[in-house]
Short mmCIF file of C-alpha atoms in Angstrom, two decimals:
data_model
loop_
_atom_site.label_atom_id
_atom_site.label_comp_id
_atom_site.label_asym_id
_atom_site.label_seq_id
_atom_site.Cartn_x
_atom_site.Cartn_y
_atom_site.Cartn_z
CA MET A 1172 26.69 -16.47 -55.23
CA PRO A 1173 24.86 -15.72 -51.91
CA GLN A 1174 24.45 -18.68 -49.57
CA GLN A 1175 21.54 -19.24 -47.18
CA THR A 1176 22.78 -19.41 -43.58
CA THR A 1177 19.48 -19.49 -41.67
CA LEU A 1178 16.25 -21.42 -42.16
CA ARG A 1179 13.17 -19.27 -42.67
CA PRO A 1180 9.79 -21.04 -42.49
CA SER A 1181 7.41 -20.12 -45.25
CA GLY A 1182 4.56 -19.81 -42.72
CA LEU A 1183 3.45 -20.56 -39.16
CA GLU A 1184 1.72 -23.76 -38.21
CA SER A 1185 -0.42 -24.02 -35.08
CA ASN A 1186 0.48 -26.57 -32.42
CA ASN A 1187 -0.57 -27.62 -28.93
CA ASN A 1188 2.50 -26.25 -27.15
CA ILE A 1189 1.82 -23.86 -24.25
CA SER A 1190 4.07 -21.52 -22.26
CA PHE A 1191 3.46 -20.01 -18.85
CA PRO A 1192 5.54 -18.07 -16.27
CA VAL A 1193 6.86 -20.89 -14.15
CA GLY A 1194 9.25 -18.66 -12.15
CA THR A 1195 6.36 -17.13 -10.23
CA ALA A 1196 4.75 -20.53 -9.60
CA ILE A 1197 8.02 -22.02 -8.29
CA THR A 1198 8.56 -19.04 -5.98
CA VAL A 1199 5.04 -19.11 -4.58
CA ARG A 1200 5.27 -22.85 -3.93
CA LYS A 1201 8.68 -22.37 -2.29
CA TYR A 1202 7.44 -19.70 0.12
CA GLY A 1203 4.17 -21.55 0.63
CA GLU A 1204 6.18 -24.45 2.01
CA LYS A 1205 8.40 -22.15 4.06
CA LEU A 1206 5.44 -20.35 5.67
CA ASP A 1207 3.56 -23.65 6.03
CA PHE A 1208 0.49 -22.79 3.97
CA ASP A 1209 -0.64 -26.40 4.52
CA HIS A 1210 -0.99 -25.78 8.26
CA ILE A 1211 -2.56 -22.34 7.78
CA PHE A 1212 -5.14 -22.98 5.05
CA SER A 1213 -5.99 -26.69 5.10
CA ARG A 1214 -8.11 -26.29 8.25
CA TYR A 1215 -10.69 -24.25 6.34
CA LYS A 1216 -11.54 -26.82 3.64
CA LYS A 1217 -11.54 -30.58 4.08
CA ARG A 1218 -13.29 -31.73 0.91
CA GLY A 1219 -13.18 -30.98 -2.81
CA VAL A 1220 -10.40 -29.08 -4.53
CA ASP A 1221 -7.32 -28.50 -2.35
CA LEU A 1222 -7.61 -24.98 -0.87
CA VAL A 1223 -3.85 -24.63 -0.34
CA HIS A 1224 -3.09 -25.23 -4.01
CA LEU A 1225 -5.94 -22.94 -5.07
CA ILE A 1226 -4.49 -20.14 -2.94
CA GLU A 1227 -1.04 -20.72 -4.44
CA ALA A 1228 -2.56 -20.54 -7.93
CA LEU A 1229 -4.39 -17.30 -7.07
CA ILE A 1230 -1.21 -15.71 -5.67
CA THR A 1231 0.71 -16.78 -8.78
CA TYR A 1232 -1.98 -15.31 -11.01
CA ARG A 1233 -1.90 -12.09 -8.96
CA LEU A 1234 1.83 -11.84 -9.66
CA THR A 1235 1.45 -12.53 -13.40
CA GLU A 1236 -1.53 -11.72 -15.63
CA ASN A 1237 -3.62 -10.40 -12.72
CA GLN A 1238 -7.01 -9.79 -14.27
CA SER A 1239 -10.42 -10.98 -13.09
CA ILE A 1240 -11.18 -14.15 -11.10
CA CYS A 1241 -13.01 -15.44 -14.19
CA ARG A 1242 -9.78 -15.10 -16.17
CA ALA A 1243 -7.88 -16.70 -13.28
CA SER A 1244 -10.08 -19.77 -13.63
CA GLU A 1245 -9.42 -19.97 -17.39
CA TRP A 1246 -5.68 -19.45 -16.88
CA THR A 1247 -5.39 -22.15 -14.21
CA ASN A 1248 -7.68 -24.70 -15.88
CA ARG A 1249 -5.18 -25.58 -18.60
CA PRO A 1250 -3.93 -29.16 -18.15
CA ASP A 1251 -0.25 -28.33 -17.75
CA VAL A 1252 -0.93 -25.43 -15.37
CA LEU A 1253 -3.19 -27.66 -13.28
CA GLU A 1254 -0.35 -30.18 -13.17
CA GLN A 1255 2.06 -27.46 -11.99
CA PHE A 1256 -0.20 -26.73 -8.99
CA SER A 1257 -1.23 -30.36 -8.38
CA LEU A 1258 -4.86 -29.54 -9.11
CA SER A 1259 -7.72 -31.21 -10.92
CA ALA A 1260 -10.01 -29.28 -13.24
CA PHE A 1261 -12.50 -27.11 -11.33
CA GLU A 1262 -15.39 -24.75 -12.00
CA GLU A 1263 -15.10 -20.96 -11.91
CA ARG A 1264 -17.30 -20.71 -8.81
CA THR A 1265 -14.76 -22.82 -6.93
CA LEU A 1266 -12.33 -19.90 -6.97
CA PHE A 1267 -15.01 -17.52 -5.72
CA ARG A 1268 -15.80 -19.90 -2.86
CA ALA A 1269 -12.09 -20.12 -2.05
CA LEU A 1270 -11.90 -16.31 -1.90
CA GLU A 1271 -14.93 -16.16 0.39
CA THR A 1272 -13.51 -18.88 2.64
CA VAL A 1273 -10.18 -17.14 3.24
CA GLY A 1274 -11.86 -13.73 3.38
CA ASP A 1275 -14.21 -14.90 6.11
CA ASN A 1276 -11.20 -16.04 8.13
CA TYR A 1277 -8.61 -13.45 7.09
CA GLU A 1278 -7.89 -12.16 10.61
CA GLU A 1279 -7.11 -15.65 11.93
CA ILE A 1280 -5.02 -16.35 8.82
CA VAL A 1281 -2.96 -13.18 9.43
CA LEU A 1282 -2.30 -14.26 13.03
CA LEU A 1283 -1.20 -17.72 11.84
CA LEU A 1284 1.08 -16.06 9.28
CA GLN A 1285 2.61 -13.92 12.03
CA LYS A 1286 3.40 -17.04 14.10
CA SER A 1287 4.91 -18.74 11.07
CA ILE A 1288 7.07 -15.74 10.13
CA PHE A 1289 8.40 -15.17 13.64
CA SER A 1290 9.12 -18.89 14.09
CA GLN A 1291 11.13 -18.96 10.83
CA TYR A 1292 13.18 -15.81 11.37
CA ASP A 1293 15.22 -14.39 14.22
CA PHE A 1294 14.73 -10.68 13.57
CA PRO A 1295 17.06 -8.15 15.24
CA HIS A 1296 14.03 -6.24 16.57
CA THR A 1297 10.24 -6.06 16.31
CA ASP A 1298 9.76 -2.32 15.81
CA VAL A 1299 6.87 -1.69 13.41
CA ASN A 1300 5.56 0.98 11.07
CA MET A 1301 1.79 1.31 10.82
CA ASP A 1302 -0.23 3.15 8.21
CA TRP A 1303 -3.63 3.15 6.53
CA THR A 1304 -4.93 3.71 3.02
CA SER A 1305 -8.14 3.38 1.03
CA PHE A 1306 -9.14 1.31 -1.98
CA VAL A 1307 -11.92 2.29 -4.38
CA LEU A 1308 -14.71 -0.28 -4.83
CA TRP A 1309 -16.29 -0.95 -8.20
CA GLY A 1310 -18.86 -3.37 -6.83
CA THR A 1311 -21.88 -2.10 -4.88
CA LYS A 1312 -22.92 -4.94 -2.58
CA ALA A 1313 -19.99 -5.23 -0.15
CA GLU A 1314 -21.25 -4.00 3.24
CA LEU A 1315 -17.81 -2.54 4.01
CA GLY A 1316 -18.11 -0.15 1.10
CA LYS A 1317 -18.76 3.37 2.40
CA TYR A 1318 -18.19 6.90 1.19
CA GLY A 1319 -15.25 8.56 2.93
CA TYR A 1320 -12.07 10.55 2.46
CA SER A 1321 -10.74 9.16 -0.82
CA ARG A 1322 -6.97 8.89 -1.13
CA GLY A 1323 -7.62 7.62 -4.66
CA HIS A 1324 -9.30 10.92 -5.59
CA ARG A 1325 -12.62 9.20 -6.34
CA PRO A 1326 -15.09 10.68 -3.82
CA ASP A 1327 -17.90 9.51 -6.12
CA LYS A 1328 -17.10 5.85 -5.37
CA LYS A 1329 -17.53 3.77 -2.25
CA GLN A 1330 -14.32 2.53 -0.69
CA ILE A 1331 -12.79 0.43 2.07
CA THR A 1332 -9.85 1.31 4.33
CA VAL A 1333 -6.89 -1.01 4.83
CA GLY A 1334 -4.31 -0.93 7.62
CA VAL A 1335 -0.88 -2.55 7.34
CA SER A 1336 1.73 -3.22 10.03
CA GLN A 1337 5.28 -3.62 8.76
CA LEU A 1338 8.45 -4.64 10.54
CA SER A 1339 10.72 -1.63 10.12
CA ALA A 1340 14.21 -1.60 8.59
CA PRO A 1341 16.20 -3.67 7.90
CA MET A 1342 13.31 -6.15 7.43
CA ASN A 1343 10.53 -4.05 5.85
CA ILE A 1344 8.22 -7.09 5.93
CA PRO A 1345 4.41 -6.65 6.25
CA VAL A 1346 3.06 -8.72 9.16
CA GLY A 1347 -0.39 -7.26 9.78
CA LEU A 1348 -3.52 -6.56 7.72
CA THR A 1349 -6.80 -5.01 8.87
CA ILE A 1350 -9.81 -4.13 6.73
CA GLN A 1351 -12.47 -1.61 7.79
CA PRO A 1352 -15.36 0.32 6.21
CA GLY A 1353 -14.48 3.24 3.97
CA ASN A 1354 -15.75 5.88 6.41
CA ILE A 1355 -13.45 4.83 9.30
CA ASN A 1356 -10.69 7.36 9.91
CA ASP A 1357 -7.12 6.44 10.87
CA GLN A 1358 -7.58 7.29 14.56
CA MET A 1359 -10.44 4.79 14.85
CA HIS A 1360 -8.67 2.19 12.70
CA PHE A 1361 -5.50 2.40 14.82
CA LYS A 1362 -6.76 0.19 17.65
CA GLN A 1363 -7.57 -2.84 15.47
CA THR A 1364 -4.27 -2.56 13.57
CA PHE A 1365 -2.20 -2.21 16.74
CA LEU A 1366 -3.93 -4.96 18.74
CA GLN A 1367 -3.61 -7.39 15.82
CA VAL A 1368 0.19 -7.15 15.68
CA CYS A 1369 0.91 -6.43 19.36
CA PRO A 1370 1.07 -10.08 20.59
CA ALA A 1371 3.88 -10.81 18.11
CA LEU A 1372 6.06 -7.93 19.30
CA LYS A 1373 8.70 -7.90 22.00
CA GLU A 1374 8.21 -5.63 24.97
CA ASN A 1375 9.48 -2.09 24.45
CA SER A 1376 9.15 -2.28 20.66
CA ARG A 1377 8.71 1.03 18.88
CA ILE A 1378 5.47 1.83 17.02
CA VAL A 1379 5.89 4.48 14.30
CA PHE A 1380 2.85 6.06 12.63
CA ASP A 1381 1.78 9.38 11.14
CA LYS A 1382 -0.40 12.12 12.59
CA GLY A 1383 -3.57 10.69 11.04
CA GLY A 1384 -3.58 7.90 13.63
CA GLN A 1385 -2.42 10.03 16.55
CA SER A 1386 -4.73 10.63 19.51
CA LYS A 1387 -4.37 10.56 23.29
CA ASP A 1388 -6.33 7.30 23.52
CA ASN A 1389 -4.09 5.64 20.95
CA LEU A 1390 -0.91 6.79 22.68
CA ASP A 1391 -2.26 5.54 26.00
CA LEU A 1392 -3.03 2.18 24.35
CA VAL A 1393 0.59 1.83 23.21
CA LEU A 1394 1.88 2.74 26.67
CA ALA A 1395 -0.51 0.27 28.33
CA HIS A 1396 1.14 -2.53 26.33
CA LYS A 1397 4.62 -1.37 27.42
CA MET A 1398 5.61 -0.18 23.97
CA LYS A 1399 7.33 2.96 22.71
CA TYR A 1400 5.88 5.26 20.09
CA LEU A 1401 7.06 7.88 17.62
CA SER A 1402 4.43 9.82 15.75
CA ALA A 1403 3.85 13.13 14.03
CA LYS A 1404 1.27 15.41 15.56
CA LYS A 1405 -0.91 18.18 14.17
CA LEU A 1406 0.33 21.70 14.88
CA ASN A 1407 -1.82 23.74 17.28
CA LEU A 1408 -1.88 27.21 18.88
CA SER A 1409 0.95 26.37 21.27
CA ASP A 1410 3.07 25.43 18.27
CA ASP A 1411 2.36 28.83 16.71
CA LYS A 1412 4.10 30.39 19.73
CA ARG A 1413 7.11 28.13 19.10
CA ILE A 1414 7.17 29.19 15.47
CA LYS A 1415 7.35 32.87 16.42
CA THR A 1416 10.37 32.30 18.67
CA PHE A 1417 12.09 29.62 16.57
CA VAL A 1418 15.65 30.59 15.62
CA LYS A 1419 17.82 28.73 13.10
CA SER A 1420 21.41 28.35 14.24
CA VAL A 1421 24.44 26.11 13.91
CA SER A 1422 23.66 24.48 17.26
CA ASN A 1423 20.18 23.26 16.24
CA CYS A 1424 21.04 22.32 12.63
CA VAL A 1425 20.01 18.72 11.92
CA ASP A 1426 20.62 18.50 8.17
CA LYS A 1427 22.64 21.33 6.63
CA ASP A 1428 22.15 20.20 3.01
CA LYS A 1429 18.35 20.14 3.27
CA GLY A 1430 18.13 23.06 5.68
CA VAL A 1431 16.55 21.16 8.59
CA TYR A 1432 16.68 22.66 12.08
CA GLY A 1433 15.07 21.50 15.30
CA GLU A 1434 14.61 21.76 19.04
CA ILE A 1435 13.61 19.36 21.80
CA ILE A 1436 10.86 20.18 24.30
CA GLU A 1437 10.55 17.74 27.20
CA TYR A 1438 7.36 17.09 29.15
CA PRO A 1439 6.80 14.71 32.10
CA SER A 1440 5.25 11.99 29.89
CA ARG A 1441 6.49 12.79 26.38
CA VAL A 1442 9.11 14.56 24.30
CA ASP A 1443 8.33 16.87 21.38
CA TYR A 1444 10.82 17.09 18.50
CA PHE A 1445 10.05 20.35 16.73
CA PHE A 1446 11.53 20.84 13.25
CA PHE A 1447 11.77 23.40 10.49
CA SER A 1448 12.70 22.35 6.93
CA GLN A 1449 13.54 24.90 4.26
CA GLN A 1450 12.80 22.38 1.49
CA LEU A 1451 9.43 21.50 3.03
CA GLN A 1452 8.62 25.19 3.41
CA GLN A 1453 9.35 25.80 -0.27
CA ASP A 1454 7.28 22.79 -1.38
CA GLN A 1455 4.30 23.73 0.81
CA ILE A 1456 4.31 27.38 -0.26
CA GLU A 1457 4.44 26.38 -3.93
CA ALA A 1458 1.51 23.98 -3.39
CA LYS A 1459 -0.51 26.66 -1.60
CA LEU A 1460 0.20 29.21 -4.30
CA ARG A 1461 -1.15 26.76 -6.87
CA PHE A 1462 -4.21 26.29 -4.63
CA ALA A 1463 -4.66 30.07 -4.44
CA GLU A 1464 -4.48 30.30 -8.25
CA ARG A 1465 -7.25 27.70 -8.52
CA LYS A 1466 -9.42 29.65 -6.07
CA LEU A 1467 -8.87 32.85 -8.04
CA ASP A 1468 -9.83 31.09 -11.28
CA GLU A 1469 -13.00 29.78 -9.61
CA ALA A 1470 -13.93 33.28 -8.43
CA LYS A 1471 -13.37 34.62 -11.96
CA GLU A 1472 -15.59 31.89 -13.40
CA ILE A 1473 -18.38 32.72 -10.94
CA GLN A 1474 -18.05 36.46 -11.62
CA LYS A 1475 -18.16 35.86 -15.37
CA ALA A 1476 -21.40 33.90 -15.01
CA LEU A 1477 -22.91 36.63 -12.80
CA ASN A 1478 -21.95 39.38 -15.26
CA LYS A 1479 -23.64 37.55 -18.13
CA GLY A 1480 -26.70 36.61 -16.09
CA LYS A 1481 -26.09 32.91 -16.74
CA PRO A 1482 -26.56 30.04 -14.25
CA LEU A 1483 -23.45 28.96 -12.40
CA PRO A 1484 -21.55 25.82 -13.48
CA ARG A 1485 -22.90 22.72 -11.75
CA ARG A 1486 -19.72 22.11 -9.77
CA PHE A 1487 -20.47 25.22 -7.70
CA LEU A 1488 -24.01 24.08 -6.86
CA LEU A 1489 -25.53 21.63 -4.43
CA ASN A 1490 -26.82 18.87 -6.73
CA ASN A 1491 -29.33 16.83 -4.76
CA PRO A 1492 -32.90 16.29 -6.05
CA LEU A 1493 -34.13 15.86 -2.45
CA VAL A 1494 -32.78 19.23 -1.31
CA LYS A 1495 -34.40 22.50 -2.30
CA ILE A 1496 -32.24 25.53 -1.62
CA THR A 1497 -31.88 29.07 -2.88
CA TYR A 1498 -28.69 31.06 -2.52
CA THR A 1499 -26.83 33.98 -4.06
CA TYR A 1500 -23.21 34.57 -4.97
CA GLN A 1501 -21.26 37.79 -4.74
CA THR A 1502 -17.54 37.94 -5.39
CA ARG A 1503 -15.13 40.66 -4.33
CA LEU A 1504 -13.52 40.84 -7.75
CA SER A 1505 -15.50 43.91 -8.75
CA GLU A 1506 -13.87 45.95 -5.99
CA LEU A 1507 -10.35 44.51 -6.31
CA THR A 1508 -7.62 44.66 -8.89
CA GLU A 1509 -6.09 41.43 -10.23
CA SER A 1510 -3.02 41.97 -8.03
CA GLN A 1511 -5.09 42.66 -4.91
CA ALA A 1512 -7.26 39.58 -5.49
CA LYS A 1513 -4.19 37.38 -5.92
CA LYS A 1514 -2.64 38.71 -2.71
CA LEU A 1515 -5.90 38.13 -0.84
CA VAL A 1516 -6.21 34.44 -1.75
CA GLN A 1517 -2.50 33.88 -1.15
CA ALA A 1518 -2.74 35.42 2.32
CA ALA A 1519 -5.71 33.17 3.11
CA ALA A 1520 -3.81 30.04 1.98
CA ILE A 1521 -0.43 30.72 3.63
CA THR A 1522 -0.59 30.38 7.43
CA GLY A 1523 3.03 30.81 8.54
CA ARG A 1524 3.29 27.14 9.57
CA GLU A 1525 4.86 26.17 6.25
CA GLY A 1526 8.03 24.13 6.75
CA PHE A 1527 7.34 23.32 10.42
CA PHE A 1528 6.42 19.89 11.76
CA CYS A 1529 6.49 18.17 15.13
CA LEU A 1530 7.24 14.57 16.15
CA VAL A 1531 6.24 13.23 19.55
CA SER A 1532 7.59 10.22 21.46
CA ASN A 1533 7.74 8.73 24.94
CA GLU A 1534 11.48 8.03 24.61
CA LYS A 1535 14.42 10.37 24.63
CA LEU A 1536 16.15 10.55 21.26
CA THR A 1537 18.41 13.05 19.56
CA LEU A 1538 16.89 15.23 16.86
CA GLU A 1539 18.83 13.26 14.26
CA GLN A 1540 17.57 9.91 15.59
CA ALA A 1541 13.94 11.02 15.75
CA LEU A 1542 14.02 12.39 12.21
CA LYS A 1543 15.83 9.35 10.78
CA ILE A 1544 13.45 6.85 12.40
CA TYR A 1545 10.37 8.73 11.23
CA ARG A 1546 11.72 9.10 7.71
CA MET A 1547 12.20 5.30 7.54
CA LYS A 1548 8.41 5.02 7.85
CA ASP A 1549 8.44 5.82 4.15
CA ALA A 1550 9.00 2.06 3.64
CA ILE A 1551 5.34 1.35 4.43
CA GLU A 1552 4.25 3.95 1.87
CA LYS A 1553 6.20 1.89 -0.66
CA VAL A 1554 4.23 -1.19 0.40
CA PHE A 1555 0.98 0.62 -0.43
CA GLN A 1556 2.45 1.81 -3.71
CA SER A 1557 3.45 -1.76 -4.53
CA LEU A 1558 0.04 -3.18 -3.56
CA LYS A 1559 -1.76 -0.66 -5.75
CA ASN A 1560 0.57 -0.53 -8.74
CA ASP A 1561 2.97 -3.52 -8.80
CA ILE A 1562 0.87 -6.26 -7.19
CA ASN A 1563 -2.01 -4.29 -8.72
CA ILE A 1564 -4.63 -5.13 -6.12
CA LYS A 1565 -6.97 -2.57 -7.65
CA PRO A 1566 -9.53 -2.27 -9.10
CA LEU A 1567 -11.55 -4.28 -6.57
CA ARG A 1568 -14.45 -5.76 -8.51
CA VAL A 1569 -16.15 -8.07 -6.02
CA TRP A 1570 -19.64 -8.40 -4.60
CA THR A 1571 -19.58 -9.66 -1.02
CA THR A 1572 -17.60 -8.54 2.02
CA LYS A 1573 -16.06 -12.02 2.37
CA SER A 1574 -14.79 -12.13 -1.22
CA LEU A 1575 -13.57 -8.54 -0.87
CA CYS A 1576 -11.48 -9.45 2.18
CA GLY A 1577 -10.27 -12.57 0.37
CA ALA A 1578 -9.11 -10.57 -2.67
CA ILE A 1579 -7.19 -8.14 -0.44
CA LEU A 1580 -5.64 -11.04 1.50
CA ILE A 1581 -4.37 -12.63 -1.75
CA GLY A 1582 -2.73 -9.31 -2.68
CA PHE A 1583 -1.23 -9.07 0.81
CA LEU A 1584 0.23 -12.59 0.52
CA ALA A 1585 1.75 -11.71 -2.86
CA GLN A 1586 3.34 -8.60 -1.33
CA LEU A 1587 4.54 -10.62 1.68
CA ILE A 1588 6.35 -13.08 -0.61
CA ILE A 1589 8.03 -10.26 -2.55
CA SER A 1590 9.12 -8.62 0.73
CA LEU A 1591 10.51 -11.90 2.07
CA ILE A 1592 12.47 -12.39 -1.15
CA ARG A 1593 14.05 -8.95 -0.75
CA TYR A 1594 14.97 -9.78 2.86
CA ASP A 1595 16.22 -13.33 2.18
CA TYR A 1596 18.47 -12.48 -0.75
CA ALA A 1597 20.90 -9.66 0.01
CA PRO A 1598 21.57 -8.76 -3.69
CA LEU A 1599 17.82 -8.10 -4.15
CA LYS A 1600 17.37 -5.82 -1.15
CA GLN A 1601 17.50 -2.67 -3.28
CA ILE A 1602 15.61 -4.14 -6.24
CA ALA A 1603 12.10 -2.71 -6.64
CA PRO A 1604 9.21 -5.23 -6.33
CA LYS A 1605 8.21 -4.43 -9.92
CA PHE A 1606 11.49 -5.75 -11.31
CA ILE A 1607 11.42 -8.88 -9.15
CA LYS A 1608 7.90 -9.57 -10.39
CA ILE A 1609 8.91 -9.03 -14.03
CA SER A 1610 11.95 -11.29 -13.67
CA LEU A 1611 9.87 -14.13 -12.22
CA MET A 1612 7.31 -13.72 -15.01
CA ASN A 1613 10.07 -13.87 -17.61
CA LEU A 1614 11.18 -17.32 -16.46
CA THR A 1615 8.85 -19.45 -18.56
CA VAL A 1616 8.38 -23.11 -19.34
CA THR A 1617 7.21 -24.26 -22.74
CA ILE A 1618 5.44 -27.63 -22.88
CA GLU A 1619 6.34 -29.10 -26.26
CA ARG A 1620 4.13 -31.94 -27.43
CA ALA A 1621 5.67 -34.31 -29.94
CA LYS A 1622 3.63 -36.52 -32.27
CA THR A 1623 4.55 -39.46 -30.08
CA SER A 1624 2.62 -37.77 -27.21
CA ILE A 1625 5.86 -37.30 -25.30
CA LYS A 1626 5.98 -33.94 -23.51
CA ARG A 1627 9.18 -31.98 -23.24
CA ARG A 1628 9.64 -29.03 -20.83
CA ILE A 1629 11.83 -26.22 -22.10
CA PHE A 1630 12.80 -23.54 -19.57
CA SER A 1631 13.87 -20.17 -20.91
CA ASN A 1632 14.64 -16.54 -20.04
CA PHE A 1633 16.86 -17.06 -17.02
CA ASP A 1634 18.39 -13.93 -15.54
CA ALA A 1635 20.34 -13.04 -12.40
CA ILE A 1636 17.22 -12.40 -10.32
CA ASN A 1637 15.04 -15.42 -11.15
CA GLU A 1638 18.07 -17.73 -11.15
CA LEU A 1639 18.96 -16.59 -7.63
CA ILE A 1640 15.41 -17.19 -6.38
CA CYS A 1641 14.37 -20.33 -8.26
CA CYS A 1642 17.42 -22.47 -8.96
CA ARG A 1643 18.15 -25.24 -6.48
CA HIS A 1644 21.85 -24.58 -6.06
CA GLN A 1645 21.20 -21.01 -4.86
CA ALA A 1646 21.08 -20.68 -1.09
CA ILE A 1647 19.32 -18.01 0.95
CA THR A 1648 21.82 -15.51 2.34
#
């Protein structure tokens, strides 16, 4: 006769128990104390709801459910969550005011964070990577929102540009944040980003950035502050002469596996590190061939419309009701074969520079050193990837410039905490931010309410990552 070994309830009964991801809250509070959020934020709000605890709640929400500020207010305003953050119940507009307050003072807050970080840690160096990106705006009233080159492939939307300074390896910790209008290019944005982080750096630190931020004025600015630089530069006519005479040999081989070769050209005030990469050449040629195919398809579409006497598709026209213009199209397809047309667009796309790139610095390095240092700049690209996809700072749905800056600052603080965790705990150094975030979210507390009104806290879902970060007996390595 079969025996029952487990109890199966006949149905579910509702109760007042709640669960929330306490691992994230514990971690944010822990690093808030370490970075002295009290000293940094308390100066901006003396009355009403505690600004420090509101900021900690917003960072925690950013690292968990991460939806709108309205939802953040609902999420936080549960009695047991309020108790976790030492808060009293508050209205939704209180969070918006908190965002505007920190957004209005974000530059000073970043400087205070820099002082706190450098007072807590004795870093082996203060070399930094700098880079810039754009974020699409879904609100319309922020004055910083402008149309510009969209890295998010949304030229139809206004955007803002964000610059980040990051201590380079082995730290990979973001220490600078600048926010500019969406139509500011990297060369113009460079000065604000550099000057913000410069006071925190030791003399002779190395500044690494890509060719988008490179200009003579920017290089002179770095030199004026007694710093070193390593940057990529755009190829020009003089580089075309180098390309024609460039010879691959055993003596100038930098990376045999990837087919990288190089040469050093010294000038009185700088050194050029000129490289050729077989892998890069292959990738660029493949990309340009795809581009040529698209151009050929466009020409065919235009020719088809002309042959049938139909109007051209709208994407080939200037669509502006305030502009009146007449123009005609004539393709060369009628006089060319398919093969000739394909060769023509391919020849126009491929320039002969494929696979070549040039780094420039004011210090003498070997080819291997220059390439290795510049490749490590990839760490700041991962910060942007994390901000956009793991911390999930987008989409930005805010109205005012102050609240916009505040929302970005909250995302930056969340990323800073994740980066500090990866630096503080050696076993987590190679763990992606996404998995650290998931682990902290998994550590939950369930508040069980008995009929006697006694509350019991039940912690669950410990794993190696959240136990290392959150448990008291674990020490920072």
